[in-house]
mmCIF file of C-alpha atoms in Angstrom:
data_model
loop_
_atom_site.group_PDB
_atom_site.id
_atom_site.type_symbol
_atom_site.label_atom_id
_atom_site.label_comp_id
_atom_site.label_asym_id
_atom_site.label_seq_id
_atom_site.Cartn_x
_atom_site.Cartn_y
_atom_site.Cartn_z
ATOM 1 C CA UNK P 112 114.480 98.534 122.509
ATOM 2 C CA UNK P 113 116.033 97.015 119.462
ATOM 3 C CA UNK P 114 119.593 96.034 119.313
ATOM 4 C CA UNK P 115 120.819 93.801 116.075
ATOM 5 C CA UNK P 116 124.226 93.353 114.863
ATOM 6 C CA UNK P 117 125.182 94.674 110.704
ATOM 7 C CA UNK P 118 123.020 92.414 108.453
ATOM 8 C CA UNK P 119 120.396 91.357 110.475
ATOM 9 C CA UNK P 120 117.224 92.580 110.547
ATOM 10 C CA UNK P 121 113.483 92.159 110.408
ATOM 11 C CA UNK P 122 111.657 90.190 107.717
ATOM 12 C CA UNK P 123 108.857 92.071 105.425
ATOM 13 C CA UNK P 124 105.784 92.546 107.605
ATOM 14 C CA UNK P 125 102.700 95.034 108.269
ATOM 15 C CA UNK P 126 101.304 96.249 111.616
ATOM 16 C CA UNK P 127 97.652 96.233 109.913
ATOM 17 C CA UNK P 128 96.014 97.463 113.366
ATOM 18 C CA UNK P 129 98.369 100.259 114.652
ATOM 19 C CA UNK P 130 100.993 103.126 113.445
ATOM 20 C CA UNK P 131 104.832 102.319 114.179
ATOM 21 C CA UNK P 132 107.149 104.390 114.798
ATOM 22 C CA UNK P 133 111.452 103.784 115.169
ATOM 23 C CA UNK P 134 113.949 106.233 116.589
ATOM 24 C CA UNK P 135 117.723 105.288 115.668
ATOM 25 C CA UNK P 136 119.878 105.777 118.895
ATOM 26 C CA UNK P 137 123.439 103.685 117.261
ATOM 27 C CA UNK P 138 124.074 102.721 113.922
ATOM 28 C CA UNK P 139 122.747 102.721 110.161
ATOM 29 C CA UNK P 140 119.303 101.467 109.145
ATOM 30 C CA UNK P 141 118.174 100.722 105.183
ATOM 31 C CA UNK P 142 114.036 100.085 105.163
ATOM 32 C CA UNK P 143 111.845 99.569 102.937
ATOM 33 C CA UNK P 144 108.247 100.330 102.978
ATOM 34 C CA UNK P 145 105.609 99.368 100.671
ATOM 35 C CA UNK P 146 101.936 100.787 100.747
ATOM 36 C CA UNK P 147 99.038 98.261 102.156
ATOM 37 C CA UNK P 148 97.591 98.244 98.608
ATOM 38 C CA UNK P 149 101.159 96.878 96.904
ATOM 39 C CA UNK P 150 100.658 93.767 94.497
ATOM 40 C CA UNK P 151 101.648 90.558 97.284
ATOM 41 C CA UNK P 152 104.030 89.040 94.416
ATOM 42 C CA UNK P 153 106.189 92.228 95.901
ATOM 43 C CA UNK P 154 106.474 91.250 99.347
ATOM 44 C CA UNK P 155 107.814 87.696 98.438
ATOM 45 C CA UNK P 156 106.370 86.024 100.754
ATOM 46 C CA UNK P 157 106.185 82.499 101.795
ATOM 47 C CA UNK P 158 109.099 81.371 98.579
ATOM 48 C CA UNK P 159 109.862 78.063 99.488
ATOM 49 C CA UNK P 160 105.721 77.321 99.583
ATOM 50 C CA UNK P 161 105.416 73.839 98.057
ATOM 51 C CA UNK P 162 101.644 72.505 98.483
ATOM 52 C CA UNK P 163 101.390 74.011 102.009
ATOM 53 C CA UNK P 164 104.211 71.852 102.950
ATOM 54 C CA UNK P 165 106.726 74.878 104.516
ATOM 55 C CA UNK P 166 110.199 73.468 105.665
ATOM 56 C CA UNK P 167 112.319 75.790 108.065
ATOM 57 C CA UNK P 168 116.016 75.918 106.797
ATOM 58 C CA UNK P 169 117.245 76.794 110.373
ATOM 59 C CA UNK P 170 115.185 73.509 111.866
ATOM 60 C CA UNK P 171 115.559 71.220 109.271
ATOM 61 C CA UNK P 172 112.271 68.924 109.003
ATOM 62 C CA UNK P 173 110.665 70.890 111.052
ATOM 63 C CA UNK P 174 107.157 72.595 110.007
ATOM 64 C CA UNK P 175 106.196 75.864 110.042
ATOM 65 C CA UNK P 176 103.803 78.302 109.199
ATOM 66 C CA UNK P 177 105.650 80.506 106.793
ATOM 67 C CA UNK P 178 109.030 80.872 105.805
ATOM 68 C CA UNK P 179 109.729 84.418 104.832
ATOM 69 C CA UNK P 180 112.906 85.993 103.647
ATOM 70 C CA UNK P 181 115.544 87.572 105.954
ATOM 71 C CA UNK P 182 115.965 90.781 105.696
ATOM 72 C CA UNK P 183 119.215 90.873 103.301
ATOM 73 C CA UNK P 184 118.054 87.909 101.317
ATOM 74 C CA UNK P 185 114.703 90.307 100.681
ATOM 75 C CA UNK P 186 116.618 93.472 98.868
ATOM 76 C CA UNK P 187 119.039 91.049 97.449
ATOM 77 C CA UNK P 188 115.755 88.651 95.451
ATOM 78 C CA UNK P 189 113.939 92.117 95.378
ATOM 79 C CA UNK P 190 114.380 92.908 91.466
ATOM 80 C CA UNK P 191 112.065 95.464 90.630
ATOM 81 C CA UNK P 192 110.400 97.721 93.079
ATOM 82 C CA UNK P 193 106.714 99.820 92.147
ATOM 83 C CA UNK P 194 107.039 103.228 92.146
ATOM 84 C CA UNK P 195 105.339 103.841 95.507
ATOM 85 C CA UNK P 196 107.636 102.175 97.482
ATOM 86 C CA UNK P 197 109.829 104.406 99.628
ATOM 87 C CA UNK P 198 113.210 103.440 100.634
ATOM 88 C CA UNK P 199 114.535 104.975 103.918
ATOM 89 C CA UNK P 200 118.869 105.276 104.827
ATOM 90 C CA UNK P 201 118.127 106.233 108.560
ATOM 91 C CA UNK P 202 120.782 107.463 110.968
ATOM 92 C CA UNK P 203 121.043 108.273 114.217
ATOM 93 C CA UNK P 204 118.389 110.583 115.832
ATOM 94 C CA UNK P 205 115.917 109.794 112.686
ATOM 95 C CA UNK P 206 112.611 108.828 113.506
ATOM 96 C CA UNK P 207 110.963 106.291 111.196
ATOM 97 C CA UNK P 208 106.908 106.796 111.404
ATOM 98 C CA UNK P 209 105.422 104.051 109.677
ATOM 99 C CA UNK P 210 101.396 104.340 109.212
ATOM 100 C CA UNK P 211 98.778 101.606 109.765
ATOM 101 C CA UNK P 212 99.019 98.894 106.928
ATOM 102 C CA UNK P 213 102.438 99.748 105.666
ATOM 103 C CA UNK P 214 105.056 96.767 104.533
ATOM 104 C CA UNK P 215 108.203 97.019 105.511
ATOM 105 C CA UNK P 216 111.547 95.019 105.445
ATOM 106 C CA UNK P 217 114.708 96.705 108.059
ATOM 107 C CA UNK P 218 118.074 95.797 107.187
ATOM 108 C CA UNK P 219 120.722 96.930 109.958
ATOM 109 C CA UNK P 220 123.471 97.935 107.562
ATOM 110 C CA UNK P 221 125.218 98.772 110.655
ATOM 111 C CA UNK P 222 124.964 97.620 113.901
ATOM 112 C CA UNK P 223 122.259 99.710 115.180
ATOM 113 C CA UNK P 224 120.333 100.013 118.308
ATOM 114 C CA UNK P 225 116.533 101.531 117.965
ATOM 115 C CA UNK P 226 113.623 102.685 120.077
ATOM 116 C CA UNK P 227 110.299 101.305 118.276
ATOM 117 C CA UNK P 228 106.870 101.663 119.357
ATOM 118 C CA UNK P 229 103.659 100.849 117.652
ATOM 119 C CA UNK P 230 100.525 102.159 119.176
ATOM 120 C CA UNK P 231 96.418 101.679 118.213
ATOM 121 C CA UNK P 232 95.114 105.175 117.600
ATOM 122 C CA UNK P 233 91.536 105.982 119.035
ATOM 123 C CA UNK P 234 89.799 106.112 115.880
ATOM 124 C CA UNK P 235 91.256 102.362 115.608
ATOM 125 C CA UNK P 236 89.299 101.361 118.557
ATOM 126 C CA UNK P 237 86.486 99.828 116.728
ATOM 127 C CA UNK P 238 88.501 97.907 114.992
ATOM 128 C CA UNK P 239 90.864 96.777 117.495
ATOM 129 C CA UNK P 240 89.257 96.441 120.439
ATOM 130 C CA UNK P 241 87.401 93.327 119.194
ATOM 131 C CA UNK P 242 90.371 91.383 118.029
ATOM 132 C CA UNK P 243 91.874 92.146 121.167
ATOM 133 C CA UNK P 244 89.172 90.515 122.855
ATOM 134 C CA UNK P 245 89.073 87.651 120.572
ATOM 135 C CA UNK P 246 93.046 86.855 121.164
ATOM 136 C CA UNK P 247 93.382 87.965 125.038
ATOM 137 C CA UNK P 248 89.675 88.742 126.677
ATOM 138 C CA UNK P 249 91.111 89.423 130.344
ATOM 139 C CA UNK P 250 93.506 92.062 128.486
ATOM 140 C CA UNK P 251 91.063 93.625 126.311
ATOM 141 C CA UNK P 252 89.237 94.239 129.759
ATOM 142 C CA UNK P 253 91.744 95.674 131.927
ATOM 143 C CA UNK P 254 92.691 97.886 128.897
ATOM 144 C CA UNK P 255 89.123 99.520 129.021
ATOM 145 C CA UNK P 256 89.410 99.346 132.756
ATOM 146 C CA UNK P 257 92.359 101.286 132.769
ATOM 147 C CA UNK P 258 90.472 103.930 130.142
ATOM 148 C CA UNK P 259 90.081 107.362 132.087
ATOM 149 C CA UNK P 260 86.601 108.194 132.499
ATOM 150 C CA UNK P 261 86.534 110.417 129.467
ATOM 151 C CA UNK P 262 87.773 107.443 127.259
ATOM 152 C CA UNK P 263 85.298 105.511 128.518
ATOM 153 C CA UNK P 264 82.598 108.285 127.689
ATOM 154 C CA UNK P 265 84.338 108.111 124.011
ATOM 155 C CA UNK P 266 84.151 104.489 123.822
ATOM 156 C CA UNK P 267 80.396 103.921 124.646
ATOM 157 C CA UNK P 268 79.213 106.414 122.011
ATOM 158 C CA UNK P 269 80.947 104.585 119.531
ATOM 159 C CA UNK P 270 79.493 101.537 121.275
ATOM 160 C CA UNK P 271 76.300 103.069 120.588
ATOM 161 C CA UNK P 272 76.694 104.052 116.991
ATOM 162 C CA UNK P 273 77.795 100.348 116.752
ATOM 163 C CA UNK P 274 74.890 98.638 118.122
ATOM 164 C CA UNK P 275 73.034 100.840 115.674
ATOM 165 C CA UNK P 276 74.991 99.300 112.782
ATOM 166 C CA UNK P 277 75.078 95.780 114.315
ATOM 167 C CA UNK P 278 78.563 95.820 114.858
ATOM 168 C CA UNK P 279 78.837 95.271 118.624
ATOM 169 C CA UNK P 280 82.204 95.448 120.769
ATOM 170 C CA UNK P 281 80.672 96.048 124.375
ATOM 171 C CA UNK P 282 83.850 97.285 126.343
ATOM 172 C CA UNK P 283 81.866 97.412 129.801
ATOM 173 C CA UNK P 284 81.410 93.437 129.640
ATOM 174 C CA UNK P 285 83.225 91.512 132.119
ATOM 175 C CA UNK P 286 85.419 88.693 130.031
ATOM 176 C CA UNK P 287 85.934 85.631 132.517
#
């Protein structure tokens, strides 16, 4: 559940693992989303970027990783936009479906309130399944424990055409 007063908003950003999508309940939402294959001087990322050395305006002194535009500072630097970008007014009952990769900036032009769910698809499970395990093992296993027995049958064949290619994810091990 999202809630967010008028003129906040999230910051550009891609869900590179899993498809999004964002039902407006209240309120008026302006997006804009960007294919994965957009040129990066686009996305404006990391601005202030001096040698590395990233200072956060809200803690000042402070370090961080990056420092990426708000979401109203983003369409008002954003001068020129290519022509595959797609820019979305939603209102209520709209459903935003946003696929794997995508950028996107959300400005609330109105104070809104959203349902938003992003989910890893099955045919993602190669891909995903091993940087689950690399970021949270013990979740990555109770995920494939929780797999119904035909999931599981799913998962091993591609387990198998894996091993085959070298590429090894091995869902039955036990992580500690």
């Amino acid at each position: 559940l999202l809630v967010g007063p008028a003129r906040s908003g999230t910051p550009i950003h891609d869900h590179p693992m899993t498809v999004a999508w964002n039902a407006l309940l209240v309120g008026c939402k302006l997006w804009c989303c960007l294919p994965p294959d957009v040129d990066e001087s686009v996305l404006l990322l990391n601005l202030d970027d001096d040698e590395g050395d990233n200072i956060s305006s809200d803690n000042a002194g402070s370090q961080c990783d990056d420092f990426d535009l708000s979401a109203i500072e983003w369409f008002h630097q954003c001068e020129e936009l290519p022509g595959d970008a797609r820019i979305i007014v939603q209102r209520p009952g709209e459903v935003v479906y946003l696929p794997a990769g995508w950028f996107h900036v959300v400005l609330n032009v109105e104070a809104s309130t959203a349902i938003s769910v992003s989910l890893a698809l099955r045919r993602d499970l190669p891909t995903v399944l091993p940087l689950l395990r690399t970021y949270d093992a013990d979740f990555a296993t109770f995920w494939v424990d929780c797999m119904s027995e035909e999931q599981k049958e799913t998962l091993a064949g591609v387990e198998e055409e894996d091993r085959r290619s070298g590429n090894t994810i091995n869902a039955s091990a036990k992580h500690k």
